[in-house]
Coordinates of N, CA and C in Angstrom, one line a residue:
X1424 N 105.8 115.5 100.3 CA 105.1 115.0 99.0 C 106.1 114.5 98.3
X1425 N 105.9 113.2 97.6 CA 106.7 112.7 96.7 C 106.5 113.1 95.4
X1426 N 108.0 113.3 94.5 CA 107.4 113.9 93.4 C 107.2 112.8 92.3
X1427 N 106.7 113.2 91.2 CA 106.2 112.0 90.1 C 107.6 111.6 89.7
X1428 N 108.8 112.2 89.5 CA 109.7 111.6 89.0 C 110.4 110.7 90.0
X1429 N 110.2 110.7 91.1 CA 110.7 109.8 92.3 C 109.7 108.4 92.1
X1430 N 108.4 108.8 91.9 CA 107.6 107.5 91.8 C 107.9 106.5 90.3
X1431 N 108.2 107.4 89.6 CA 108.6 106.8 88.1 C 109.8 105.7 88.2
X1432 N 110.8 106.4 89.1 CA 112.2 105.7 89.2 C 111.9 104.6 90.1
X1433 N 110.9 104.7 90.8 CA 110.6 103.3 91.6 C 110.3 102.2 90.8
X1434 N 110.0 102.3 89.9 CA 110.0 101.0 88.9 C 108.5 100.5 88.6
X1435 N 108.2 99.6 88.1 CA 106.9 99.0 87.6 C 106.7 97.7 88.4
X1436 N 105.4 97.5 89.2 CA 105.3 96.6 90.2 C 104.3 95.9 89.2
X1437 N 104.2 94.4 89.6 CA 103.4 93.5 88.8 C 101.9 94.0 89.2
X1438 N 101.5 94.3 90.3 CA 100.3 94.6 90.6 C 99.9 96.0 89.8
X1439 N 100.7 96.9 89.4 CA 100.3 98.3 88.6 C 100.0 97.7 87.1
X1440 N 100.7 96.6 86.6 CA 100.5 96.2 85.4 C 99.3 95.3 85.2
X1441 N 98.9 94.6 86.3 CA 97.6 93.9 86.3 C 96.5 95.0 86.4
X1442 N 96.6 96.0 87.3 CA 95.5 96.9 87.1 C 95.4 97.7 85.9
X1443 N 96.5 98.0 85.2 CA 96.5 98.8 83.9 C 95.5 97.7 82.9
X1444 N 96.1 96.5 83.0 CA 95.5 95.5 82.2 C 93.9 95.4 82.2
X1445 N 93.6 95.4 83.7 CA 92.2 95.3 84.0 C 91.3 96.7 83.5
X1446 N 92.1 97.5 83.6 CA 91.5 99.0 83.0 C 91.2 98.8 81.5
X1447 N 92.4 98.4 80.8 CA 92.2 98.4 79.5 C 91.4 97.1 78.8
X1448 N 91.3 96.2 79.6 CA 90.4 95.1 79.2 C 88.8 95.6 79.5
X1449 N 88.8 96.6 80.5 CA 87.3 97.0 80.9 C 86.5 96.0 81.5
X1450 N 86.9 94.7 81.9 CA 86.2 93.7 82.5 C 85.8 94.2 83.9
X1451 N 86.6 94.1 85.1 CA 86.3 94.5 86.2 C 87.1 95.7 86.5
X1452 N 86.5 97.0 86.7 CA 87.5 98.1 86.9 C 88.3 97.9 88.3
X1453 N 89.5 98.4 88.4 CA 90.2 98.4 89.4 C 89.6 99.2 90.5
X1454 N 89.9 98.9 91.8 CA 89.3 99.8 92.9 C 90.4 101.3 92.6
X1455 N 89.6 102.0 93.4 CA 90.1 103.3 93.5 C 91.8 103.4 94.1
X1456 N 91.9 102.3 95.1 CA 93.2 102.4 95.6 C 94.3 101.9 94.7
X1457 N 93.9 101.1 93.7 CA 94.7 100.9 92.7 C 95.0 101.4 91.4
X1458 N 94.2 102.6 91.5 CA 94.4 103.6 90.3 C 95.4 104.7 90.9
X1459 N 95.3 105.0 92.3 CA 96.0 106.3 92.7 C 97.5 106.2 92.1
X1460 N 98.1 104.9 92.5 CA 99.7 105.0 92.1 C 99.9 105.1 90.7
X1461 N 98.9 104.7 89.8 CA 98.9 104.5 88.3 C 98.9 106.3 87.9
X1462 N 98.0 106.9 88.5 CA 97.8 108.2 88.3 C 99.2 109.2 88.7
X1463 N 99.5 108.6 89.8 CA 100.8 109.3 90.4 C 101.8 109.2 89.4
X1464 N 102.0 108.2 88.7 CA 103.1 107.9 87.8 C 102.9 108.5 86.4
X1465 N 101.7 109.0 86.2 CA 101.5 109.6 85.0 C 100.8 108.5 84.0
X1466 N 100.5 107.3 84.2 CA 100.1 106.4 83.3 C 98.4 106.3 83.3
X1467 N 97.8 107.0 84.1 CA 96.2 107.2 84.1 C 96.1 108.5 84.4
X1468 N 94.9 109.0 83.6 CA 94.6 110.5 83.8 C 93.0 110.0 84.5
X1469 N 92.4 110.7 85.6 CA 91.2 110.7 86.0 C 90.2 111.7 85.7
X1470 N 89.2 111.5 85.4 CA 88.2 112.7 84.8 C 87.1 112.1 85.4
X1471 N 86.5 112.8 86.5 CA 85.2 112.3 87.0 C 85.5 110.9 87.8
X1472 N 84.6 110.1 87.4 CA 84.9 108.8 88.0 C 85.5 107.9 87.0
X1473 N 85.9 108.4 85.9 CA 86.5 107.6 84.8 C 88.0 107.7 84.7
X1474 N 88.8 106.6 84.7 CA 90.3 106.3 84.6 C 90.5 106.1 83.2
X1475 N 91.4 107.1 82.7 CA 91.8 106.9 81.4 C 93.3 106.6 81.1
X1476 N 93.6 105.5 80.4 CA 95.2 105.1 80.2 C 95.6 106.2 79.3
X1477 N 96.7 106.6 79.6 CA 97.6 107.8 79.0 C 98.4 107.1 77.8
X1478 N 99.1 107.9 77.1 CA 100.0 107.1 76.0 C 101.1 106.2 76.9
X1479 N 101.6 107.1 77.7 CA 102.6 106.5 78.5 C 102.3 105.1 79.2
X1480 N 101.0 105.1 79.6 CA 100.4 103.8 80.1 C 100.3 102.7 79.1
X1481 N 99.8 103.2 78.1 CA 99.6 102.4 77.0 C 101.0 101.8 76.4
X1482 N 101.8 102.7 76.5 CA 103.3 102.1 75.8 C 103.8 101.2 76.8
X1483 N 103.5 101.5 78.2 CA 103.9 100.6 79.2 C 103.3 99.1 79.0
X1484 N 101.9 99.1 78.7 CA 100.9 97.9 78.4 C 101.8 97.1 77.2
X1485 N 101.8 98.0 76.1 CA 102.5 97.3 75.1 C 103.8 96.8 74.8
X1486 N 104.7 97.5 75.8 CA 105.9 97.0 75.7 C 106.4 95.7 76.2
X1487 N 107.3 95.0 75.5 CA 107.7 93.8 75.6 C 108.9 93.5 76.7
X1488 N 109.5 94.7 77.1 CA 110.7 94.6 77.9 C 110.6 95.2 79.3
X1489 N 109.5 94.9 79.8 CA 109.3 95.7 81.1 C 109.8 94.8 82.4
X1490 N 110.6 95.5 83.1 CA 111.0 95.0 84.2 C 110.2 95.1 85.5
X1491 N 109.6 94.0 85.8 CA 108.7 94.0 87.1 C 109.6 93.9 88.5
X1492 N 109.1 94.5 89.5 CA 109.7 94.5 90.6 C 108.8 93.8 91.9

């Protein structure tokens, strides 16, 4: 099993930012397979069928100096 710390150290991928933005915009919700890595990194909490962006995820979205991989 991969630890959350290891997943966070992996860095931010452009696809993850796109999924977070789609979730924040409320337009077309990202697929469940796109939510899983966000949840594993602590950027999204999942309650029932709803994905909620955490403060960490929000800070990532609003940050100006995010290095994408």
